[in-house]
Amino acid sequence: MGRMLLLTVLAAVLVLSACADKAGKEANPAQQTTNVSQDGEKGVTDPSSDSTQGEDERPLSPFTYEISRSADADPATWERGIRDYVLAGETHAYHVTFSHPVDHASVESQGLVAEGLEVEYDWHSDSAVTVRLRWEDTAATEEYGDFYFGFGHARAADGLARPVQEDHGIFIQPTRPKTFAFFDPSTGNRDTFLKSLISYTRLDRSPSGKDVLAEETAARESFFVYHYTLLDREGNRLMLLDTASPVWLRDDDVLLYRKDRSIVLYDVGTGLEQVVWAASAPVEWVYFDYHAPSGKLVVVTLHENEKRELEGDLYLHEQVTDREPRVFRDVFRDSGQYMGVYPEGVKFIDGNKLFVEYIENRDTYHRERRVMDWTTGELIALEPADDMLPLTRGSVLKHAEGKWQIVGLADDGAQPLAVDDGQWYRAIPVNEDWVALIAGGDAADLLHVPTASIHAMKERLMVPFPWSGEAAYSIPELNR
């Protein structure tokens, strides 16, 4: 009897305790509770969250923000490319809206610091602020420069560490207006084209002159990312291109480019894509070279063998739309480390010869160079050299013993270059007589192949697209 009475009393105490606890929570719904997970770590319940995860834990709502800009409300000069190009010396206003009330100090300490930059914050509420950015004229930059404008580390006003669901930061580049022009090395003619804030790295007009292929370059950590856009003659952006290595066909407003593991034609007038070649087996890399004077196309695939060497197959198209190309398997084996890109391995040096280069020894990085006969597939080894670049008219540019020479393969003659101190690493044909030699920082020199002479220009040439027939350059506006 006494034992029964004791159990009854204990049960009543437990019931009263539970009721009191429930009443306390209902009276103070904002109270935070701490729970312990199975691994012993503590978590904090977010009282503002509507979702639940079990009875004791609710996940934090994600932290997001949006950055917007009104051209009507902000008349300062700017243009939108792959980043915001803003005019140095002007104030540019951006409106930032947060998904939760935020701590002002955490927003204003986001590290928006750059040389020549002034920043002002105009708070409209705890979740909306206008940020005004102004760069001095001296802070203007033209090449690859950008400034990251984002608030992914801002803290919520309630002090809770909310996860960032999506960082909507943008890149901004302060710059000056630039006039873009084209130079025809065959005639010496110059054609002023358009003015823009955007720092294009390459421009190429279509055969009809109605459209322009434009490239913008972004520096991301240790590598470059290339973006391509179609413009009209006034520089208006018509469309973004999801492509790699685009070039115009010689006589049509049609682009040829690589897309995934295929080679594609894009008709600008109709908007239709046509796959002209696609890999039939898994490969690590696909690239191509197009010889505009003959209309021929070579496609190269690289695949790894059991020794982790790269083996190269060549597909030779007499015309771009040739559906039955000739195939040469294992033309070269590259024993160098596979880096995911091999853009200069096979190049036309005329309509009947291909320049083939590969790494023979991964320890010494000895480069083997050969010339392939288009008709027979025969490979002829070239003499060793410190460096060698494919040119046009069946010739190569050879660097040995501190001197550059143009070596003509037809008669085995060698023609010394007028300039010996060039530090070139790439050659791009402009037409059959002229080749652009690319040096550090993507500066370009024009080489006249028949005379082995370098054409000097006071302007800095932009890297041309292959077989463009002309080279673009820009003139920045120094004083406004």
Short mmCIF file of C-alpha atoms in Angstrom, two decimals:
data_model
loop_
_atom_site.label_atom_id
_atom_site.label_comp_id
_atom_site.label_asym_id
_atom_site.label_seq_id
_atom_site.Cartn_x
_atom_site.Cartn_y
_atom_site.Cartn_z
CA MET A 1 0.00 0.00 0.00
CA GLY A 2 2.79 2.44 0.90
CA ARG A 3 4.69 1.52 -2.29
CA MET A 4 1.57 2.21 -4.39
CA LEU A 5 1.11 5.60 -2.74
CA LEU A 6 4.73 6.57 -3.41
CA LEU A 7 4.45 5.73 -7.15
CA THR A 8 1.25 7.77 -7.41
CA VAL A 9 2.93 10.83 -5.87
CA LEU A 10 5.95 10.57 -8.19
CA ALA A 11 3.71 10.35 -11.27
CA ALA A 12 1.82 13.46 -10.20
CA VAL A 13 5.07 15.39 -9.76
CA LEU A 14 6.25 14.40 -13.25
CA VAL A 15 2.94 15.47 -14.82
CA LEU A 16 3.02 18.85 -13.06
CA SER A 17 6.65 19.39 -14.14
CA ALA A 18 5.85 18.62 -17.78
CA CYS A 19 2.86 20.99 -17.74
CA ALA A 20 4.94 23.78 -16.26
CA ASP A 21 7.64 23.29 -18.87
CA LYS A 22 5.09 23.37 -21.69
CA ALA A 23 3.45 26.50 -20.27
CA GLY A 24 6.82 28.23 -20.01
CA LYS A 25 7.61 27.53 -23.66
CA GLU A 26 4.20 28.76 -24.81
CA ALA A 27 4.60 31.94 -22.78
CA ASN A 28 8.03 32.60 -24.34
CA PRO A 29 7.97 31.27 -27.93
CA ALA A 30 11.20 33.08 -28.83
CA GLN A 31 13.17 31.05 -26.33
CA GLN A 32 16.05 29.14 -27.95
CA THR A 33 16.56 25.52 -27.00
CA THR A 34 19.72 23.51 -27.15
CA ASN A 35 19.66 19.90 -28.25
CA VAL A 36 22.40 17.30 -28.41
CA SER A 37 22.82 15.13 -31.47
CA GLN A 38 23.81 11.49 -31.40
CA ASP A 39 27.48 12.39 -31.90
CA GLY A 40 27.38 14.75 -28.91
CA GLU A 41 27.49 18.08 -30.84
CA LYS A 42 25.10 20.83 -29.82
CA GLY A 43 22.81 22.67 -32.23
CA VAL A 44 20.75 25.87 -31.89
CA THR A 45 17.16 26.10 -33.02
CA ASP A 46 16.33 29.11 -35.23
CA PRO A 47 13.10 30.58 -33.75
CA SER A 48 12.31 32.45 -37.00
CA SER A 49 12.31 29.33 -39.14
CA ASP A 50 8.95 27.87 -40.19
CA SER A 51 10.34 24.47 -41.13
CA THR A 52 10.94 21.70 -38.61
CA GLN A 53 13.36 18.84 -38.40
CA GLY A 54 12.23 16.54 -35.67
CA GLU A 55 10.67 17.92 -32.50
CA ASP A 56 13.74 19.73 -31.15
CA GLU A 57 15.65 21.09 -34.15
CA ARG A 58 14.75 23.39 -37.05
CA PRO A 59 17.34 24.26 -39.76
CA LEU A 60 18.40 27.85 -40.32
CA SER A 61 16.85 29.63 -43.29
CA PRO A 62 19.55 30.17 -45.96
CA PHE A 63 21.14 33.55 -46.39
CA THR A 64 20.80 35.13 -49.87
CA TYR A 65 21.20 38.56 -51.45
CA GLU A 66 20.67 40.27 -54.82
CA ILE A 67 22.59 43.12 -56.45
CA SER A 68 20.77 45.34 -58.93
CA ARG A 69 21.42 48.55 -60.77
CA SER A 70 19.03 50.97 -62.47
CA ALA A 71 20.34 52.76 -65.54
CA ASP A 72 17.60 55.41 -65.14
CA ALA A 73 18.48 56.14 -61.54
CA ASP A 74 22.22 55.99 -62.17
CA PRO A 75 23.28 57.89 -65.31
CA ALA A 76 27.01 57.19 -64.84
CA THR A 77 28.60 55.49 -67.83
CA TRP A 78 28.89 51.70 -67.73
CA GLU A 79 28.57 48.68 -70.02
CA ARG A 80 27.72 45.09 -69.25
CA GLY A 81 29.96 42.36 -70.61
CA ILE A 82 31.13 39.32 -68.70
CA ARG A 83 31.55 41.84 -65.89
CA ASP A 84 30.42 45.41 -65.24
CA TYR A 85 32.75 47.83 -67.03
CA VAL A 86 32.42 51.19 -65.28
CA LEU A 87 33.90 54.54 -66.16
CA ALA A 88 36.69 55.51 -63.77
CA GLY A 89 36.12 58.94 -62.23
CA GLU A 90 32.33 58.48 -61.95
CA THR A 91 30.21 57.29 -59.01
CA HIS A 92 28.34 54.04 -59.66
CA ALA A 93 25.42 53.00 -57.43
CA TYR A 94 24.39 49.39 -56.74
CA HIS A 95 21.33 48.38 -54.73
CA VAL A 96 21.76 45.32 -52.49
CA THR A 97 18.76 43.46 -51.05
CA PHE A 98 19.27 40.80 -48.36
CA SER A 99 16.89 37.94 -47.56
CA HIS A 100 17.26 38.60 -43.80
CA PRO A 101 17.98 41.70 -41.74
CA VAL A 102 21.76 41.99 -41.58
CA ASP A 103 24.34 43.44 -39.26
CA HIS A 104 25.49 46.71 -40.86
CA ALA A 105 29.07 46.43 -39.63
CA SER A 106 29.50 42.96 -41.15
CA VAL A 107 28.35 44.28 -44.54
CA GLU A 108 30.58 47.34 -44.45
CA SER A 109 33.63 45.28 -43.51
CA GLN A 110 33.42 42.91 -46.48
CA GLY A 111 36.79 43.96 -47.80
CA LEU A 112 35.64 46.32 -50.58
CA VAL A 113 39.11 47.80 -50.77
CA ALA A 114 41.06 48.60 -53.92
CA GLU A 115 43.56 51.23 -54.99
CA GLY A 116 41.83 54.47 -55.84
CA LEU A 117 38.39 53.25 -54.67
CA GLU A 118 35.93 55.17 -52.46
CA VAL A 119 32.89 53.32 -51.00
CA GLU A 120 29.73 54.79 -49.44
CA TYR A 121 26.79 52.94 -47.85
CA ASP A 122 23.25 54.36 -47.78
CA TRP A 123 21.03 52.09 -45.62
CA HIS A 124 17.30 52.09 -46.38
CA SER A 125 16.51 49.31 -43.88
CA ASP A 126 18.29 46.42 -42.19
CA SER A 127 17.85 44.39 -45.39
CA ALA A 128 18.45 47.00 -48.12
CA VAL A 129 21.39 49.27 -48.82
CA THR A 130 22.69 51.33 -51.74
CA VAL A 131 26.45 51.02 -52.18
CA ARG A 132 28.22 53.73 -54.18
CA LEU A 133 31.59 52.97 -55.76
CA ARG A 134 33.93 55.53 -57.25
CA TRP A 135 37.36 54.81 -58.75
CA GLU A 136 39.90 57.51 -59.47
CA ASP A 137 40.97 57.93 -63.11
CA THR A 138 44.35 56.43 -62.26
CA ALA A 139 42.67 53.16 -61.21
CA ALA A 140 41.46 52.41 -64.74
CA THR A 141 42.71 49.14 -66.19
CA GLU A 142 42.29 47.54 -69.61
CA GLU A 143 43.41 43.91 -69.40
CA TYR A 144 41.78 41.14 -67.33
CA GLY A 145 41.40 43.47 -64.35
CA ASP A 146 38.31 43.11 -62.21
CA PHE A 147 37.03 43.75 -58.69
CA TYR A 148 34.77 41.28 -56.87
CA PHE A 149 31.69 42.94 -55.37
CA GLY A 150 29.83 40.54 -53.08
CA PHE A 151 28.52 39.99 -49.55
CA GLY A 152 28.69 36.24 -49.01
CA HIS A 153 30.14 36.65 -45.49
CA ALA A 154 27.62 39.19 -44.14
CA ARG A 155 26.06 38.22 -40.77
CA ALA A 156 22.37 38.23 -40.00
CA ALA A 157 21.17 40.80 -37.48
CA ASP A 158 20.00 38.07 -35.09
CA GLY A 159 23.59 36.87 -34.78
CA LEU A 160 22.95 33.41 -36.19
CA ALA A 161 25.45 31.99 -38.66
CA ARG A 162 23.18 31.34 -41.63
CA PRO A 163 24.55 29.38 -44.60
CA VAL A 164 24.97 31.20 -47.93
CA GLN A 165 22.61 29.52 -50.37
CA GLU A 166 23.94 31.30 -53.46
CA ASP A 167 26.53 34.05 -53.78
CA HIS A 168 25.24 36.63 -56.26
CA GLY A 169 28.37 38.76 -56.29
CA ILE A 170 29.54 40.39 -59.53
CA PHE A 171 32.85 41.40 -61.09
CA ILE A 172 33.52 45.06 -61.89
CA GLN A 173 36.32 46.62 -63.93
CA PRO A 174 36.99 50.36 -63.82
CA THR A 175 38.18 51.51 -67.23
CA ARG A 176 38.12 54.26 -69.85
CA PRO A 177 36.45 54.45 -73.27
CA LYS A 178 38.42 52.71 -76.01
CA THR A 179 38.25 53.12 -79.77
CA PHE A 180 38.63 49.82 -81.61
CA ALA A 181 40.03 49.80 -85.13
CA PHE A 182 41.25 47.28 -87.70
CA PHE A 183 44.54 47.23 -89.60
CA ASP A 184 44.92 45.38 -92.90
CA PRO A 185 48.62 44.48 -93.20
CA SER A 186 48.34 43.69 -96.92
CA THR A 187 47.10 47.18 -97.86
CA GLY A 188 48.04 49.29 -94.84
CA ASN A 189 44.43 50.47 -94.52
CA ARG A 190 43.05 51.36 -91.09
CA ASP A 191 39.35 51.28 -90.30
CA THR A 192 38.00 52.85 -87.10
CA PHE A 193 35.23 50.58 -85.94
CA LEU A 194 33.52 51.28 -82.59
CA LYS A 195 33.97 52.85 -79.16
CA SER A 196 33.30 50.88 -75.99
CA LEU A 197 34.23 50.54 -72.32
CA ILE A 198 34.46 46.77 -72.70
CA SER A 199 38.00 45.40 -72.79
CA TYR A 200 37.67 43.04 -75.73
CA THR A 201 40.72 40.85 -76.23
CA ARG A 202 39.91 39.84 -79.85
CA LEU A 203 37.57 41.08 -82.57
CA ASP A 204 36.85 39.62 -86.01
CA ARG A 205 34.32 40.87 -88.57
CA SER A 206 32.22 38.40 -90.54
CA PRO A 207 32.85 38.09 -94.32
CA SER A 208 29.83 40.33 -95.02
CA GLY A 209 30.84 42.82 -92.32
CA LYS A 210 27.38 42.68 -90.71
CA ASP A 211 28.43 40.88 -87.53
CA VAL A 212 31.47 40.82 -85.28
CA LEU A 213 32.88 37.93 -83.28
CA ALA A 214 34.18 39.30 -79.98
CA GLU A 215 36.22 37.67 -77.23
CA GLU A 216 36.47 38.74 -73.61
CA THR A 217 38.99 37.18 -71.25
CA ALA A 218 38.58 36.55 -67.55
CA ALA A 219 41.42 35.59 -65.21
CA ARG A 220 40.26 32.91 -62.76
CA GLU A 221 42.95 31.88 -60.29
CA SER A 222 45.78 30.41 -62.40
CA PHE A 223 44.05 30.12 -65.77
CA PHE A 224 42.16 32.20 -68.33
CA VAL A 225 38.52 31.74 -69.32
CA TYR A 226 37.41 32.93 -72.77
CA HIS A 227 33.90 34.20 -73.51
CA TYR A 228 32.57 34.80 -77.02
CA THR A 229 29.81 37.16 -78.14
CA LEU A 230 28.27 38.23 -81.43
CA LEU A 231 28.02 42.01 -81.93
CA ASP A 232 26.45 44.17 -84.59
CA ARG A 233 28.40 46.95 -86.30
CA GLU A 234 27.49 49.40 -83.53
CA GLY A 235 28.88 47.08 -80.87
CA ASN A 236 25.49 45.98 -79.52
CA ARG A 237 25.51 42.47 -78.08
CA LEU A 238 23.37 40.14 -80.19
CA MET A 239 23.96 36.84 -78.39
CA LEU A 240 26.38 34.91 -76.20
CA LEU A 241 28.06 31.89 -77.78
CA ASP A 242 28.53 28.64 -75.90
CA THR A 243 31.58 27.66 -77.93
CA ALA A 244 35.33 27.09 -77.95
CA SER A 245 37.81 28.35 -80.58
CA PRO A 246 35.31 29.91 -83.02
CA VAL A 247 36.39 31.12 -86.48
CA TRP A 248 34.50 32.50 -89.47
CA LEU A 249 34.37 30.45 -92.65
CA ARG A 250 36.10 32.26 -95.47
CA ASP A 251 33.14 33.29 -97.64
CA ASP A 252 30.04 32.94 -95.44
CA ASP A 253 28.67 34.43 -92.24
CA VAL A 254 29.03 30.99 -90.68
CA LEU A 255 31.04 30.17 -87.57
CA LEU A 256 33.04 26.99 -87.10
CA TYR A 257 33.75 25.98 -83.51
CA ARG A 258 34.21 23.16 -81.03
CA LYS A 259 31.35 22.30 -78.72
CA ASP A 260 31.86 19.50 -76.19
CA ARG A 261 33.40 16.65 -78.22
CA SER A 262 32.14 17.76 -81.61
CA ILE A 263 32.87 20.32 -84.36
CA VAL A 264 29.90 22.50 -85.26
CA LEU A 265 28.84 25.04 -87.90
CA TYR A 266 26.58 27.93 -86.86
CA ASP A 267 24.77 29.95 -89.52
CA VAL A 268 24.34 33.47 -88.12
CA GLY A 269 21.57 34.32 -90.57
CA THR A 270 19.33 31.32 -89.83
CA GLY A 271 20.47 30.55 -86.29
CA LEU A 272 20.90 26.86 -87.18
CA GLU A 273 23.68 24.62 -85.86
CA GLN A 274 25.07 21.72 -87.88
CA VAL A 275 27.38 19.09 -86.41
CA VAL A 276 30.05 18.31 -89.01
CA TRP A 277 32.07 15.89 -86.87
CA ALA A 278 31.58 14.15 -83.52
CA ALA A 279 33.79 11.77 -81.56
CA SER A 280 32.56 8.19 -81.87
CA ALA A 281 34.59 6.94 -78.87
CA PRO A 282 35.57 8.43 -75.49
CA VAL A 283 38.48 10.86 -75.81
CA GLU A 284 40.17 13.28 -73.42
CA TRP A 285 40.40 16.21 -75.83
CA VAL A 286 39.21 17.37 -79.25
CA TYR A 287 40.48 20.35 -81.22
CA PHE A 288 40.69 21.42 -84.84
CA ASP A 289 42.48 23.65 -87.33
CA TYR A 290 40.85 25.25 -90.37
CA HIS A 291 42.76 26.30 -93.50
CA ALA A 292 40.69 29.09 -95.01
CA PRO A 293 42.43 29.36 -98.43
CA SER A 294 41.69 25.69 -99.27
CA GLY A 295 38.64 25.13 -97.05
CA LYS A 296 40.27 22.06 -95.49
CA LEU A 297 39.68 20.96 -91.90
CA VAL A 298 41.78 18.76 -89.61
CA VAL A 299 40.27 17.38 -86.41
CA VAL A 300 42.52 15.95 -83.70
CA THR A 301 41.46 13.65 -80.86
CA LEU A 302 43.65 12.77 -77.90
CA HIS A 303 43.12 9.69 -75.75
CA GLU A 304 45.15 8.07 -72.99
CA ASN A 305 46.67 4.62 -73.37
CA GLU A 306 47.58 2.20 -70.59
CA LYS A 307 50.84 4.07 -69.93
CA ARG A 308 48.96 7.35 -69.49
CA GLU A 309 50.49 8.64 -72.71
CA LEU A 310 48.41 10.68 -75.10
CA GLU A 311 47.81 9.18 -78.51
CA GLY A 312 46.64 11.45 -81.30
CA ASP A 313 44.30 10.55 -84.17
CA LEU A 314 43.82 12.86 -87.17
CA TYR A 315 40.67 13.23 -89.25
CA LEU A 316 41.35 14.99 -92.55
CA HIS A 317 38.38 16.74 -94.22
CA GLU A 318 38.86 17.95 -97.80
CA GLN A 319 36.01 20.38 -97.06
CA VAL A 320 34.44 21.34 -93.75
CA THR A 321 31.22 19.48 -94.56
CA ASP A 322 33.04 16.32 -95.71
CA ARG A 323 31.15 13.44 -94.08
CA GLU A 324 33.81 10.80 -94.75
CA PRO A 325 37.18 12.18 -93.66
CA ARG A 326 40.36 10.19 -93.97
CA VAL A 327 41.52 8.87 -90.61
CA PHE A 328 45.11 8.39 -89.42
CA ARG A 329 45.39 6.53 -86.11
CA ASP A 330 48.12 7.13 -83.53
CA VAL A 331 49.90 9.74 -85.63
CA PHE A 332 51.84 10.85 -82.58
CA ARG A 333 52.26 9.76 -78.98
CA ASP A 334 52.80 12.47 -76.39
CA SER A 335 54.62 11.16 -73.32
CA GLY A 336 54.34 14.50 -71.51
CA GLN A 337 51.95 15.02 -68.64
CA TYR A 338 48.35 15.41 -69.71
CA MET A 339 47.18 18.94 -68.80
CA GLY A 340 43.71 18.82 -70.37
CA VAL A 341 44.57 21.08 -73.29
CA TYR A 342 46.88 20.76 -76.29
CA PRO A 343 45.93 23.61 -78.64
CA GLU A 344 49.09 23.90 -80.77
CA GLY A 345 49.80 20.26 -81.61
CA VAL A 346 48.71 20.21 -85.28
CA LYS A 347 48.55 23.25 -87.58
CA PHE A 348 48.28 23.87 -91.31
CA ILE A 349 51.35 25.46 -92.90
CA ASP A 350 49.75 25.31 -96.33
CA GLY A 351 46.92 23.40 -97.98
CA ASN A 352 49.00 20.23 -98.36
CA LYS A 353 51.13 20.15 -95.20
CA LEU A 354 50.49 19.91 -91.47
CA PHE A 355 52.93 20.90 -88.74
CA VAL A 356 52.86 18.24 -85.98
CA GLU A 357 54.46 18.77 -82.57
CA TYR A 358 54.49 16.57 -79.49
CA ILE A 359 56.54 15.96 -76.34
CA GLU A 360 58.79 12.94 -76.76
CA ASN A 361 60.26 12.77 -73.26
CA ARG A 362 58.35 13.90 -70.22
CA ASP A 363 61.54 14.32 -68.15
CA THR A 364 63.37 16.65 -70.55
CA TYR A 365 60.25 17.90 -72.39
CA HIS A 366 62.07 17.33 -75.65
CA ARG A 367 59.76 18.36 -78.47
CA GLU A 368 59.56 16.33 -81.63
CA ARG A 369 58.43 18.24 -84.73
CA ARG A 370 57.31 16.70 -87.98
CA VAL A 371 55.56 17.71 -91.18
CA MET A 372 52.73 15.53 -92.45
CA ASP A 373 51.88 15.27 -96.12
CA TRP A 374 48.12 15.80 -96.46
CA THR A 375 47.77 13.38 -99.39
CA THR A 376 49.85 10.44 -98.24
CA GLY A 377 50.04 10.84 -94.47
CA GLU A 378 53.84 10.59 -94.61
CA LEU A 379 55.64 12.18 -91.64
CA ILE A 380 58.98 13.95 -92.18
CA ALA A 381 61.05 14.81 -89.09
CA LEU A 382 62.36 18.36 -88.76
CA GLU A 383 65.78 19.22 -87.36
CA PRO A 384 65.85 19.90 -83.59
CA ALA A 385 65.49 23.51 -82.47
CA ASP A 386 64.96 25.44 -79.26
CA ASP A 387 61.57 26.52 -80.55
CA MET A 388 59.59 26.23 -83.74
CA LEU A 389 56.33 27.90 -84.84
CA PRO A 390 54.13 26.99 -87.83
CA LEU A 391 53.80 29.72 -90.47
CA THR A 392 52.22 29.78 -93.94
CA ARG A 393 53.42 29.03 -97.50
CA GLY A 394 54.86 25.70 -96.30
CA SER A 395 57.33 27.23 -93.86
CA VAL A 396 58.11 27.31 -90.15
CA LEU A 397 59.78 29.84 -87.88
CA LYS A 398 62.79 28.22 -86.24
CA HIS A 399 64.73 29.48 -83.20
CA ALA A 400 68.19 27.97 -82.69
CA GLU A 401 71.52 29.30 -81.40
CA GLY A 402 69.86 32.56 -80.39
CA LYS A 403 68.53 33.36 -83.87
CA TRP A 404 65.17 33.17 -85.59
CA GLN A 405 64.98 31.86 -89.16
CA ILE A 406 62.15 31.17 -91.58
CA VAL A 407 62.72 27.69 -92.95
CA GLY A 408 61.05 26.95 -96.25
CA LEU A 409 60.31 23.26 -96.58
CA ALA A 410 59.98 23.24 -100.36
CA ASP A 411 63.61 24.12 -101.14
CA ASP A 412 65.16 23.61 -97.68
CA GLY A 413 66.26 27.23 -97.72
CA ALA A 414 66.54 29.32 -94.56
CA GLN A 415 65.88 33.05 -94.38
CA PRO A 416 67.08 34.91 -91.30
CA LEU A 417 64.59 37.12 -89.49
CA ALA A 418 65.45 40.80 -89.30
CA VAL A 419 64.78 40.73 -85.54
CA ASP A 420 66.57 38.14 -83.38
CA ASP A 421 65.35 39.03 -79.92
CA GLY A 422 61.66 38.19 -80.25
CA GLN A 423 60.15 36.14 -77.42
CA TRP A 424 57.26 34.57 -79.30
CA TYR A 425 55.39 31.46 -78.25
CA ARG A 426 52.53 31.23 -80.74
CA ALA A 427 51.83 32.00 -84.40
CA ILE A 428 48.42 32.82 -85.92
CA PRO A 429 47.94 33.22 -89.69
CA VAL A 430 46.27 36.47 -90.74
CA ASN A 431 46.43 35.60 -94.45
CA GLU A 432 48.88 33.63 -96.58
CA ASP A 433 51.51 36.41 -96.50
CA TRP A 434 51.09 37.68 -92.93
CA VAL A 435 51.33 35.87 -89.60
CA ALA A 436 50.81 37.33 -86.11
CA LEU A 437 53.52 36.31 -83.65
CA ILE A 438 52.26 36.34 -80.05
CA ALA A 439 54.59 37.34 -77.22
CA GLY A 440 54.16 37.63 -73.46
CA GLY A 441 51.09 39.53 -72.30
CA ASP A 442 49.43 38.63 -75.61
CA ALA A 443 51.25 41.41 -77.48
CA ALA A 444 51.27 40.68 -81.21
CA ASP A 445 53.85 41.41 -83.91
CA LEU A 446 53.08 41.08 -87.62
CA LEU A 447 55.49 38.98 -89.66
CA HIS A 448 55.59 39.30 -93.46
CA VAL A 449 56.49 35.73 -94.44
CA PRO A 450 57.82 36.30 -98.00
CA THR A 451 60.39 38.90 -96.84
CA ALA A 452 60.98 37.64 -93.27
CA SER A 453 60.36 41.17 -91.93
CA ILE A 454 58.49 42.42 -88.86
CA HIS A 455 56.00 45.25 -89.37
CA ALA A 456 56.29 47.84 -86.61
CA MET A 457 53.14 49.55 -85.32
CA LYS A 458 52.85 52.28 -82.72
CA GLU A 459 49.55 50.80 -81.49
CA ARG A 460 49.41 47.56 -79.55
CA LEU A 461 47.79 44.90 -81.71
CA MET A 462 45.22 42.56 -80.28
CA VAL A 463 45.64 38.83 -80.88
CA PRO A 464 43.81 38.19 -84.19
CA PHE A 465 41.49 35.31 -84.97
CA PRO A 466 42.96 32.85 -87.52
CA TRP A 467 42.60 33.93 -91.17
CA SER A 468 40.83 37.16 -90.21
CA GLY A 469 42.66 39.11 -92.93
CA GLU A 470 43.11 42.02 -90.53
CA ALA A 471 44.26 42.69 -86.99
CA ALA A 472 42.33 44.74 -84.44
CA TYR A 473 43.84 47.23 -82.04
CA SER A 474 42.44 49.62 -79.44
CA ILE A 475 43.27 53.19 -78.47
CA PRO A 476 42.29 54.06 -74.87
CA GLU A 477 40.96 57.53 -74.17
CA LEU A 478 43.52 59.05 -71.82
CA ASN A 479 41.91 62.40 -71.01
CA ARG A 480 38.18 62.91 -70.67
#
